[in-house]
Amino acid sequence: MATETLRNNRVGPILRAGDVAKAAVQAIERDNPGKAIHIDDRTAYIRVECDDECLLTRASMELALGRPFEMREIEISLGSFSGNIDTSPECIRFYFNKHV
Amino acid sequence: MTSLKQDEYYDLIRGVNWTPKYVPEEEIFPEEMSGSRGIPMAQWEAFDEPYKVTYGDYVQTQREKDAGVYSVKAGLERANYVKTADPGWVSTLQAHYGALAVAEYAAATAEARMARFSKAPGNRVVATFGMLDEMRHGQLQLFFSHEHTRLSRQWDWAHKALYTNEWAAIAARHMFDDMMFTRDAISTAIMLTFAFETGFTNMQFLGLSADAAEAGDHTFSNLISSIQTDESRHAQQGGAILKVMVDNGKIDDAQHMIDVIFWRTWKLFSVLTGPIMDYYTPLEHRKQSFKEFMEEWIIGQFVRQLDDLGLKKPWYWDTFVADLDQAHHAIHVGVWFYRPTVWWNPAAGASPEERAWLEQKYPGWNTTFGRTWDVITDNIVRGRLNMTLPETLPLLCNMSNVPIVGTPGDKWNTKDYPLVYEGRLYHFGSPIDRWCFEQEPERYKGHMNFIDRVLAGLVQPPDMAGALAYMGLAPGEMGEDAHDYAWAAAYQRKAAE
């Protein structure tokens, strides 16, 4: 188990359950076309991950929520994340530097 | 409102630094507080935290977080969840609050040290937010627990525990003091924000929130997962500091600090988080085992992150992985047996159904730890409760401050790893605990664990009654079996047949 999980390349947000988490799943599917999205629902939180890089844009969040959304609002739901993070007002990027 | 977009001004204002003219740099940033390790100021200015927040955004977002947390609490208050909750879950809450609420409040001073003494201007800004975060966590957790003090005096330990000389409180304080309150700004960034907050706090604040949601405790689930959103942000200081260290040839220094504090944190979590996830949380509400949560958050996520930053797994990795099947089971037997010495009521978690679950999650449990519980159960069934209670004290580790334990079974593999330093004999529960001590004996040599205090005559009379008095535990505070031995009823029926 230990070795196997170590060798994954999954990155992405781990969101507290709620509307924003549900919207983020839709948004991530839209923002990462062609990528397999791994969703792991643990009741209180949900892991939304894809390999190497995972993008989440403000525009997609607004589409999914059907209301204006500031990128900073994601922090209220962002319990944790896998990989590294880069934030900007339009997009959040989760990524690894190295592929294993 | 500003006419510039955030990404146009953020780096400029966050990176504001100055060149001192009237005071030498080393007086503003003394090495023992800053810990800049000879890396020049210009290099620290390269610090670039990846999780960017302006002060305006920070205040607004935190207000919205609090509005959410307090409204869930208010909405569910009439449901009186804690009054009707399983006693094992109540113990989970009491152990959590006592070990962590005040420690989080104190963590504000660790953030303040970075906010004042870090040579990286960006670190100083982000740590200021981190300082406010930790005050929030202290206040929230003291407030949320306080309403229950009318239910029992044990709830008062949410505030009281870390001010006492109760043994688990000493263990927690020793670890937190080492990691947060006696380190320079850069060491604090690596040990506290990187190793502890990027790694282990996910276990206690998200892993446990999953169990809480399953148990129907939405107030607590919502509270601790909200706290972790702050942690996830300010934890990013650590990675940015690491990058500066790596770029300036200090990777070995960083690796060494991670190796020390990763082990120390593991030992503390094996006491605090292990038993509550695998024994106290009612069986039907356990989302995953403690080991599975460790595999998810620490092995899968944190260690992968280490790898990505060019760091290695701690040198004792194989021992750590093996310990995931042992340490917390052994500690749990000890905490339950020594239950009068803790401020919560340990749940045995040893009913036939619970044992089946443990065997499934930890193959071999029945032939090792299960045999210890066989003896305890037998004593309960035969009405010999006195034989399930302590009369003497255990040997404690001089690093983790928790009992020196091993795995029972056909053989008893418990072993002391002693060390004589400056004429004093120290005892350690593992070669790694001893290694931690050897890295900085000057730092650790003066500390006395609970047993040292007994031997020094500080605990009078030197027996269990004196020990409980020294720990500040009065009747109504000292732990009892959480379910009043109801878990043993099935064995009693079987014995009667």
Coordinates of C-alpha atoms in Angstrom, one line a residue:
Chain A
M1 CA 0.0 0.0 0.0
A2 CA 2.7 2.4 1.1
T3 CA 4.8 2.2 -2.0
E4 CA 1.8 2.2 -4.3
T5 CA 0.2 5.3 -3.0
L6 CA 3.5 7.1 -2.9
R7 CA 3.8 6.7 -6.6
N8 CA 0.7 8.5 -7.6
N9 CA 0.6 11.9 -9.4
R10 CA -2.8 13.0 -8.3
V11 CA -3.2 16.7 -7.5
G12 CA -6.3 18.8 -6.7
P13 CA -8.5 20.3 -4.0
I14 CA -9.9 18.6 -1.0
L15 CA -13.1 20.5 -0.4
R16 CA -15.5 20.6 2.6
A17 CA -18.9 19.2 1.6
G18 CA -21.4 21.7 0.3
D19 CA -22.5 23.6 -2.8
V20 CA -19.1 25.0 -3.6
A21 CA -17.6 21.5 -3.5
K22 CA -20.3 20.2 -5.9
A23 CA -19.8 23.2 -8.2
A24 CA -16.0 22.6 -8.1
V25 CA -16.4 19.1 -9.4
Q26 CA -18.3 20.4 -12.4
A27 CA -15.9 23.2 -12.9
I28 CA -12.8 20.9 -12.7
E29 CA -14.4 18.6 -15.3
R30 CA -14.8 21.7 -17.6
D31 CA -11.4 23.1 -16.8
N32 CA -9.4 19.9 -17.4
P33 CA -10.8 18.5 -20.6
G34 CA -9.7 15.0 -21.6
K35 CA -8.4 14.2 -18.1
A36 CA -9.7 11.5 -15.8
I37 CA -11.1 13.1 -12.7
H38 CA -10.8 11.1 -9.5
I39 CA -13.5 11.8 -7.0
D40 CA -13.3 10.5 -3.5
D41 CA -16.3 11.4 -1.3
R42 CA -15.7 11.1 2.4
T43 CA -18.9 12.7 3.6
A44 CA -17.3 15.7 5.3
Y45 CA -14.8 16.3 2.5
I46 CA -14.4 15.4 -1.1
R47 CA -11.2 14.8 -3.0
V48 CA -11.2 16.0 -6.6
E49 CA -8.0 15.1 -8.3
C50 CA -6.4 14.5 -11.7
D51 CA -2.9 13.6 -12.7
D52 CA 0.0 16.1 -12.7
E53 CA -2.0 19.3 -13.0
C54 CA -5.5 20.3 -12.0
L55 CA -7.0 23.7 -13.0
L56 CA -10.0 25.4 -11.4
T57 CA -11.1 28.7 -12.9
R58 CA -13.4 31.4 -11.6
A59 CA -15.3 31.4 -14.9
S60 CA -16.2 27.7 -14.5
M61 CA -17.2 28.2 -10.9
E62 CA -19.6 31.0 -11.9
L63 CA -21.1 28.7 -14.6
A64 CA -21.5 25.9 -12.2
L65 CA -22.9 28.0 -9.4
G66 CA -25.0 30.2 -11.6
R67 CA -23.8 33.3 -9.6
P68 CA -20.8 35.6 -9.4
F69 CA -17.9 34.0 -7.7
E70 CA -14.6 35.5 -6.4
M71 CA -11.7 33.1 -6.5
R72 CA -10.9 33.9 -2.9
E73 CA -14.2 32.3 -1.8
I74 CA -12.8 28.9 -2.6
E75 CA -10.7 29.2 0.6
I76 CA -13.9 28.8 2.8
S77 CA -14.2 25.3 1.3
L78 CA -10.6 24.4 0.6
G79 CA -9.8 22.2 3.6
S80 CA -6.6 20.9 2.0
F81 CA -5.1 20.0 -1.3
S82 CA -2.7 17.6 -2.8
G83 CA 0.3 18.8 -4.8
N84 CA 1.5 22.4 -5.0
I85 CA -0.8 25.4 -5.4
D86 CA -0.7 28.6 -7.4
T87 CA -3.4 31.1 -6.9
S88 CA -4.6 34.1 -8.9
P89 CA -7.9 36.0 -9.1
E90 CA -8.9 34.0 -12.2
C91 CA -7.6 30.5 -11.7
I92 CA -6.1 28.1 -9.1
R93 CA -3.6 25.6 -10.3
F94 CA -2.6 22.4 -8.4
Y95 CA 0.5 20.7 -9.8
F96 CA 3.5 18.5 -9.2
N97 CA 6.9 19.5 -10.5
K98 CA 7.9 15.9 -11.0
H99 CA 6.0 13.0 -12.6
V100 CA 6.7 9.7 -10.9
Chain B
M1 CA -11.5 50.5 -4.2
T2 CA -8.2 50.1 -5.8
S3 CA -8.0 50.7 -9.6
L4 CA -5.3 48.0 -9.9
K5 CA -6.0 44.4 -10.2
Q6 CA -4.8 42.2 -7.4
D7 CA -2.2 40.4 -9.4
E8 CA -0.8 43.7 -10.5
Y9 CA 0.1 45.1 -7.1
Y10 CA 0.2 42.0 -4.8
D11 CA 3.9 41.0 -5.3
L12 CA 4.9 44.6 -4.9
I13 CA 3.2 45.3 -1.6
R14 CA 3.8 41.9 -0.1
G15 CA 7.5 42.1 -0.9
V16 CA 8.1 45.5 0.7
N17 CA 11.4 45.4 2.5
W18 CA 13.9 48.1 3.5
T19 CA 17.6 48.6 4.1
P20 CA 18.3 49.6 7.7
K21 CA 20.5 52.7 8.1
Y22 CA 20.6 53.3 11.8
V23 CA 20.7 49.8 13.2
P24 CA 22.7 46.9 12.0
E25 CA 20.7 44.1 10.3
E26 CA 21.8 41.6 12.9
E27 CA 20.3 43.7 15.7
I28 CA 16.9 43.8 13.9
F29 CA 17.1 40.2 13.0
P30 CA 19.2 38.4 15.7
E31 CA 20.2 35.0 14.4
E32 CA 18.7 33.1 17.4
M33 CA 15.3 34.5 16.5
S34 CA 15.6 34.8 12.7
G35 CA 17.6 31.6 11.9
S36 CA 18.7 32.9 8.6
R37 CA 21.7 30.5 8.5
G38 CA 23.9 32.9 6.6
I39 CA 21.6 33.2 3.7
P40 CA 21.7 36.9 2.7
M41 CA 18.6 39.2 2.9
A42 CA 18.4 39.4 -0.9
Q43 CA 17.9 35.7 -1.1
W44 CA 15.1 35.7 1.5
E45 CA 13.4 38.4 -0.6
A46 CA 12.9 35.7 -3.2
F47 CA 10.4 34.0 -0.8
D48 CA 7.2 33.6 -2.9
E49 CA 4.2 32.1 -1.1
P50 CA 2.0 30.3 -3.6
Y51 CA -1.2 30.8 -1.8
K52 CA -1.8 34.6 -2.1
V53 CA -4.2 36.6 -0.1
T54 CA -4.5 40.3 0.4
Y55 CA -5.4 41.7 3.8
G56 CA -8.8 42.9 2.5
D57 CA -9.6 39.4 1.1
Y58 CA -8.3 37.8 4.3
V59 CA -10.6 39.8 6.6
Q60 CA -13.7 39.2 4.3
T61 CA -13.0 35.5 3.9
Q62 CA -12.4 34.9 7.6
R63 CA -15.6 36.7 8.5
E64 CA -17.5 34.5 6.1
K65 CA -15.9 31.4 7.6
D66 CA -16.9 32.4 11.1
A67 CA -20.4 33.2 10.0
G68 CA -20.7 29.6 8.6
V69 CA -19.2 27.9 11.7
Y70 CA -21.2 29.9 14.2
S71 CA -24.5 29.6 12.3
V72 CA -24.1 25.8 12.2
K73 CA -23.5 25.8 15.9
A74 CA -26.5 28.0 16.6
G75 CA -28.7 26.0 14.2
L76 CA -27.9 22.7 15.9
E77 CA -27.7 23.9 19.5
R78 CA -31.3 22.8 20.4
A79 CA -30.6 19.3 19.1
N80 CA -28.3 18.9 22.1
Y81 CA -26.1 16.5 20.2
V82 CA -23.4 16.1 22.9
K83 CA -26.0 15.2 25.6
T84 CA -27.2 12.3 23.5
A85 CA -24.0 11.3 21.8
D86 CA -22.2 8.0 22.4
P87 CA -19.9 8.4 25.4
G88 CA -17.0 7.3 23.2
W89 CA -17.5 10.3 20.9
V90 CA -17.8 12.6 23.9
S91 CA -14.4 11.3 25.0
T92 CA -13.0 12.0 21.5
L93 CA -14.2 15.6 21.8
Q94 CA -12.8 16.1 25.3
A95 CA -9.4 14.6 24.4
H96 CA -9.2 16.8 21.2
Y97 CA -10.1 20.0 22.9
G98 CA -7.9 19.5 25.9
A99 CA -4.8 18.7 23.9
L100 CA -5.3 21.3 21.2
A101 CA -7.5 24.3 22.0
V102 CA -4.9 26.2 24.1
A103 CA -2.0 24.9 22.0
E104 CA -3.6 26.5 19.0
Y105 CA -4.0 29.8 20.8
A106 CA -0.4 29.6 21.8
A107 CA 0.6 28.9 18.2
A108 CA -0.2 32.5 17.5
T109 CA 3.1 33.4 19.2
A110 CA 5.0 31.0 16.8
E111 CA 3.4 32.8 13.9
A112 CA 4.2 36.1 15.5
R113 CA 7.9 35.1 15.7
M114 CA 7.9 34.6 11.9
A115 CA 5.9 37.8 11.4
R116 CA 8.5 39.7 13.3
F117 CA 11.8 37.9 12.7
S118 CA 11.7 36.2 9.4
K119 CA 14.1 37.9 6.9
A120 CA 11.6 37.0 4.1
P121 CA 9.2 40.0 3.8
G122 CA 6.5 37.7 2.3
N123 CA 6.9 35.3 5.2
R124 CA 6.2 38.2 7.6
V125 CA 3.0 39.1 5.8
V126 CA 1.7 35.6 5.6
A127 CA 2.6 34.8 9.2
T128 CA 0.6 37.8 10.3
F129 CA -2.4 36.2 8.8
G130 CA -1.3 32.9 10.4
M131 CA -1.1 34.6 13.8
L132 CA -4.7 35.8 13.4
D133 CA -5.7 32.3 12.2
E134 CA -4.4 30.7 15.4
M135 CA -6.2 33.1 17.6
R136 CA -9.4 32.2 15.8
H137 CA -8.7 28.5 16.4
G138 CA -8.0 29.0 20.1
Q139 CA -11.1 31.1 20.6
L140 CA -13.5 28.9 18.5
Q141 CA -12.4 25.7 20.3
L142 CA -12.5 27.2 23.8
F143 CA -15.9 28.7 23.0
F144 CA -17.5 25.6 21.4
S145 CA -16.4 23.3 24.2
H146 CA -17.3 25.7 27.0
E147 CA -21.1 25.3 26.7
H148 CA -20.7 21.7 27.8
T149 CA -18.9 22.4 31.1
R150 CA -22.3 22.1 32.8
L151 CA -22.5 18.5 31.7
S152 CA -19.3 17.4 33.5
R153 CA -16.1 18.8 34.9
Q154 CA -14.1 16.9 32.3
W155 CA -15.2 19.5 29.8
D156 CA -13.4 22.1 31.8
W157 CA -10.2 20.4 30.7
A158 CA -10.6 21.9 27.3
H159 CA -9.2 25.0 28.9
K160 CA -7.3 23.5 31.8
A161 CA -5.4 20.5 30.5
L162 CA -2.3 22.2 29.2
Y163 CA -1.9 24.2 32.4
T164 CA -1.7 21.1 34.4
N165 CA 1.0 18.4 35.0
E166 CA -1.2 15.6 33.8
W167 CA 1.1 13.2 31.9
A168 CA -0.5 13.5 28.5
A169 CA -0.5 17.3 28.8
I170 CA 3.2 17.2 29.7
A171 CA 3.8 15.1 26.5
A172 CA 1.8 17.5 24.3
R173 CA 3.4 20.5 25.9
H174 CA 6.9 19.1 25.5
M175 CA 6.3 18.5 21.8
F176 CA 4.6 21.8 21.1
D177 CA 7.3 23.7 23.1
D178 CA 10.0 22.0 21.0
M179 CA 8.3 22.7 17.7
M180 CA 6.7 26.1 18.2
F181 CA 8.1 28.0 21.1
T182 CA 11.8 27.4 21.2
R183 CA 12.8 27.7 17.6
D184 CA 13.9 30.5 15.3
A185 CA 11.6 31.8 12.6
I186 CA 13.0 29.6 9.8
S187 CA 12.9 26.4 11.9
T188 CA 9.4 27.2 12.9
A189 CA 8.4 27.6 9.3
I190 CA 9.8 24.2 8.4
M191 CA 8.8 22.3 11.5
L192 CA 5.4 23.8 12.3
T193 CA 4.0 25.1 9.1
F194 CA 5.5 22.5 6.7
A195 CA 5.9 19.2 8.6
F196 CA 3.1 19.6 11.1
E197 CA 0.5 21.6 9.3
T198 CA 0.9 20.4 5.7
G199 CA 1.1 16.9 7.0
F200 CA -0.4 15.9 10.3
T201 CA -3.1 18.5 11.0
N202 CA -5.0 17.1 8.1
M203 CA -5.4 13.9 10.2
Q204 CA -7.0 15.6 13.2
F205 CA -8.9 18.3 11.4
L206 CA -10.1 16.7 8.1
G207 CA -9.8 13.0 8.8
L208 CA -11.6 13.3 12.1
S209 CA -14.2 15.7 10.5
A210 CA -15.2 12.7 8.3
D211 CA -15.8 10.6 11.4
A212 CA -17.6 13.5 13.1
A213 CA -20.0 13.9 10.1
E214 CA -20.7 10.1 10.1
A215 CA -21.4 10.3 13.9
G216 CA -23.9 13.2 13.2
D217 CA -21.8 15.8 15.0
H218 CA -22.1 18.4 12.3
T219 CA -21.1 21.2 14.6
F220 CA -17.7 19.7 15.3
S221 CA -17.2 18.4 11.8
N222 CA -17.9 21.9 10.4
L223 CA -15.7 23.6 13.1
I224 CA -12.6 21.5 12.6
S225 CA -12.7 21.4 8.8
S226 CA -13.1 25.2 8.8
I227 CA -10.0 25.5 11.0
Q228 CA -8.1 23.4 8.5
T229 CA -8.9 25.8 5.6
D230 CA -6.8 28.4 7.6
E231 CA -4.1 25.8 8.2
S232 CA -3.9 24.9 4.5
R233 CA -3.3 28.5 3.6
H234 CA -0.7 29.5 6.2
A235 CA 1.0 26.1 6.0
Q236 CA 2.2 27.2 2.6
Q237 CA 4.8 29.4 4.3
G238 CA 6.8 26.2 4.9
G239 CA 7.2 25.2 1.3
A240 CA 8.2 28.7 0.2
I241 CA 10.9 28.8 3.0
L242 CA 12.0 25.3 2.0
K243 CA 12.5 26.6 -1.6
V244 CA 14.8 29.4 -0.4
M245 CA 16.8 26.9 1.7
V246 CA 17.1 24.4 -1.1
D247 CA 18.2 27.2 -3.5
N248 CA 20.9 28.3 -1.1
G249 CA 22.4 24.9 -0.3
K250 CA 20.6 24.3 3.0
I251 CA 18.6 21.2 2.0
D252 CA 20.3 18.9 4.5
D253 CA 19.4 21.3 7.3
A254 CA 15.8 21.3 6.2
Q255 CA 15.7 17.5 5.9
H256 CA 17.1 17.2 9.4
M257 CA 14.5 19.4 10.9
I258 CA 11.7 17.4 9.1
D259 CA 13.1 14.1 10.3
V260 CA 13.1 15.2 13.9
I261 CA 9.7 16.8 14.0
F262 CA 8.0 14.2 11.8
W263 CA 8.8 11.5 14.4
R264 CA 7.9 13.7 17.3
T265 CA 4.6 14.5 15.7
W266 CA 3.9 10.9 14.9
K267 CA 4.4 9.8 18.5
L268 CA 2.0 12.5 19.7
F269 CA -0.7 11.6 17.1
S270 CA -0.3 7.9 18.0
V271 CA -1.6 8.9 21.5
L272 CA -4.2 11.5 20.5
T273 CA -5.5 10.5 17.1
G274 CA -5.0 6.8 17.0
P275 CA -7.1 5.7 19.9
I276 CA -10.0 8.1 19.1
M277 CA -10.2 6.9 15.5
D278 CA -9.9 3.2 16.1
Y279 CA -11.4 2.7 19.6
Y280 CA -13.5 5.7 20.8
T281 CA -15.4 6.6 17.7
P282 CA -18.5 4.3 17.6
L283 CA -17.9 1.5 15.2
E284 CA -20.7 2.3 12.8
H285 CA -19.3 5.8 12.3
R286 CA -15.7 5.0 11.6
K287 CA -15.1 6.3 8.1
Q288 CA -11.7 4.7 7.8
S289 CA -9.2 3.2 10.2
F290 CA -6.5 5.4 11.7
K291 CA -4.0 3.6 9.5
E292 CA -6.0 4.2 6.4
F293 CA -6.3 7.9 7.3
M294 CA -2.5 7.9 7.8
E295 CA -2.0 6.3 4.4
E296 CA -4.3 8.8 2.8
W297 CA -2.9 12.0 4.4
I298 CA 0.7 11.2 5.4
I299 CA 1.9 8.5 3.1
G300 CA -0.1 9.3 0.0
Q301 CA -0.2 13.1 0.2
F302 CA 2.5 14.5 2.5
V303 CA 5.4 12.2 1.5
R304 CA 4.5 12.7 -2.2
Q305 CA 4.8 16.4 -1.5
L306 CA 8.3 15.9 0.1
D307 CA 9.4 14.0 -2.9
D308 CA 8.2 16.8 -5.2
L309 CA 10.2 19.4 -3.3
G310 CA 13.4 17.4 -3.6
L311 CA 13.3 16.0 -0.1
K312 CA 13.5 12.5 1.1
K313 CA 11.4 10.3 3.4
P314 CA 12.7 10.4 6.9
W315 CA 15.6 8.0 7.4
Y316 CA 13.6 5.8 9.7
W317 CA 10.8 5.3 7.2
D318 CA 10.5 1.5 7.4
T319 CA 10.2 1.7 11.2
F320 CA 7.6 4.4 11.0
V321 CA 5.5 2.3 8.5
A322 CA 5.7 -0.7 10.8
D323 CA 4.7 1.4 13.7
L324 CA 1.4 2.2 12.0
D325 CA 0.3 -1.3 13.0
Q326 CA 1.5 -1.1 16.6
A327 CA 2.1 2.2 18.4
H328 CA -1.5 3.4 18.9
H329 CA -2.8 0.0 19.8
A330 CA -0.2 -0.4 22.5
I331 CA -0.8 3.2 23.7
H332 CA -4.5 2.6 23.8
V333 CA -4.2 -0.4 26.1
G334 CA -2.1 1.8 28.4
V335 CA -4.4 4.8 28.3
W336 CA -7.4 2.6 29.0
F337 CA -5.6 0.8 31.8
Y338 CA -4.4 4.1 33.3
R339 CA -7.8 5.7 32.7
P340 CA -7.9 7.6 36.1
T341 CA -4.8 9.6 34.8
V342 CA -6.5 11.2 31.8
W343 CA -9.2 13.8 31.7
W344 CA -11.6 11.9 29.4
N345 CA -13.3 8.5 29.7
P346 CA -11.4 6.1 27.4
A347 CA -13.6 3.8 25.4
A348 CA -12.3 0.2 25.4
G349 CA -13.5 -0.5 21.9
A350 CA -13.1 -4.2 22.6
S351 CA -16.6 -5.7 22.1
P352 CA -16.7 -8.7 19.8
E353 CA -17.9 -6.6 16.8
E354 CA -15.2 -4.0 17.4
R355 CA -12.5 -6.7 17.7
A356 CA -13.7 -8.2 14.4
W357 CA -13.2 -4.8 12.8
L358 CA -9.8 -4.3 14.3
E359 CA -8.7 -7.8 13.1
Q360 CA -9.9 -6.9 9.6
K361 CA -8.1 -3.5 9.6
Y362 CA -5.0 -4.8 11.3
P363 CA -4.6 -8.5 10.5
G364 CA -3.0 -10.2 13.5
W365 CA -4.5 -7.9 16.1
N366 CA -6.3 -10.7 17.9
T367 CA -3.2 -12.7 18.5
T368 CA -1.2 -9.7 19.7
F369 CA -3.1 -6.8 21.3
G370 CA -6.2 -8.9 21.5
R371 CA -4.6 -11.1 24.0
T372 CA -4.1 -8.2 26.3
W373 CA -7.8 -7.4 26.0
D374 CA -8.6 -11.1 26.6
V375 CA -7.0 -10.8 30.1
I376 CA -8.7 -7.4 30.8
T377 CA -12.1 -8.8 29.6
D378 CA -11.7 -11.9 31.7
N379 CA -11.0 -9.8 34.8
I380 CA -14.1 -7.8 34.1
V381 CA -16.3 -10.8 33.5
R382 CA -15.1 -12.3 36.8
G383 CA -15.8 -9.0 38.6
R384 CA -12.1 -8.4 39.4
L385 CA -12.2 -4.7 38.4
N386 CA -9.3 -3.9 40.7
M387 CA -7.1 -6.0 38.4
T388 CA -8.0 -3.7 35.5
L389 CA -6.7 -0.6 37.3
P390 CA -3.2 0.6 37.9
E391 CA -1.3 0.6 41.1
T392 CA 2.2 1.4 39.8
L393 CA 3.4 3.8 37.2
P394 CA 4.8 2.9 33.7
L395 CA 8.2 3.7 32.3
L396 CA 8.0 6.8 30.2
C397 CA 10.1 7.9 27.2
N398 CA 12.3 10.9 27.8
M399 CA 11.5 12.2 24.3
S400 CA 7.9 11.5 23.6
N401 CA 6.9 11.5 27.4
V402 CA 4.5 8.7 26.7
P403 CA 4.8 5.1 28.0
I404 CA 7.5 2.8 26.5
V405 CA 5.4 0.2 24.8
G406 CA 5.7 -2.8 22.5
T407 CA 3.6 -5.5 20.9
P408 CA 2.3 -8.3 23.1
G409 CA 1.8 -11.9 21.9
D410 CA 4.0 -15.0 22.3
K411 CA 6.9 -12.7 23.2
W412 CA 7.0 -9.3 24.8
N413 CA 9.2 -7.1 22.6
T414 CA 9.1 -4.0 24.7
K415 CA 12.5 -2.5 24.9
D416 CA 14.1 0.5 26.6
Y417 CA 16.7 2.4 24.6
P418 CA 18.8 4.0 27.4
L419 CA 21.4 6.8 27.1
V420 CA 23.6 8.3 29.8
Y421 CA 24.2 12.0 29.1
E422 CA 26.3 14.1 31.6
G423 CA 25.8 11.4 34.3
R424 CA 22.0 11.2 33.9
L425 CA 20.3 8.1 32.7
Y426 CA 17.6 8.7 30.1
H427 CA 15.1 6.2 28.8
F428 CA 13.7 6.1 25.3
G429 CA 10.9 4.1 23.6
S430 CA 12.7 3.7 20.3
P431 CA 16.1 4.3 18.7
I432 CA 14.5 7.2 16.9
D433 CA 13.4 8.9 20.1
R434 CA 17.0 8.5 21.3
W435 CA 18.3 9.9 18.0
C436 CA 16.1 13.0 18.4
F437 CA 17.6 13.6 21.8
E438 CA 21.2 13.1 20.6
Q439 CA 20.7 15.7 17.9
E440 CA 20.4 18.5 20.5
P441 CA 21.0 17.2 24.0
E442 CA 21.4 20.7 25.4
R443 CA 17.8 21.4 24.3
Y444 CA 16.3 18.4 25.9
K445 CA 18.5 17.4 28.9
G446 CA 16.8 19.4 31.6
H447 CA 13.3 18.1 31.1
M448 CA 11.7 15.8 33.6
N449 CA 9.0 13.5 32.5
F450 CA 6.3 12.4 34.9
I451 CA 8.3 9.5 36.3
D452 CA 11.4 11.6 36.7
R453 CA 9.3 13.9 38.9
V454 CA 8.2 11.0 41.0
L455 CA 11.7 9.8 41.5
A456 CA 12.8 13.4 42.3
G457 CA 10.3 13.5 45.1
L458 CA 8.1 16.1 43.5
V459 CA 5.0 13.8 43.6
Q460 CA 3.9 13.1 47.2
P461 CA 3.0 10.6 48.3
P462 CA 4.8 8.7 45.5
D463 CA 1.9 6.5 44.7
M464 CA -1.2 6.6 42.5
A465 CA -3.1 8.9 44.8
G466 CA -0.2 11.3 45.0
A467 CA 0.2 11.1 41.2
L468 CA -3.4 11.9 40.5
A469 CA -3.2 14.9 42.9
Y470 CA 0.0 16.1 41.2
M471 CA -1.8 15.8 37.8
G472 CA -4.7 17.9 39.1
L473 CA -7.2 15.2 38.6
A474 CA -10.1 15.1 41.1
P475 CA -13.0 12.7 41.2
G476 CA -15.4 13.6 38.4
E477 CA -12.4 14.6 36.2
M478 CA -10.3 11.4 36.2
G479 CA -11.3 9.0 33.5
E480 CA -13.5 5.9 33.8
D481 CA -14.5 3.3 31.2
A482 CA -16.6 5.4 28.8
H483 CA -19.4 2.8 28.6
D484 CA -19.3 1.5 32.1
Y485 CA -18.1 -1.9 30.8
A486 CA -21.2 -2.4 28.7
W487 CA -18.9 -3.6 25.9
A488 CA -18.0 -6.6 28.1
A489 CA -21.7 -7.7 28.4
A490 CA -21.5 -10.1 25.5
Y491 CA -18.5 -11.9 27.1
Q492 CA -20.4 -12.0 30.4
R493 CA -23.4 -13.7 28.7
K494 CA -21.1 -16.1 27.0
A495 CA -19.4 -16.9 30.3
A496 CA -22.8 -17.5 31.9
E497 CA -23.8 -20.0 29.3

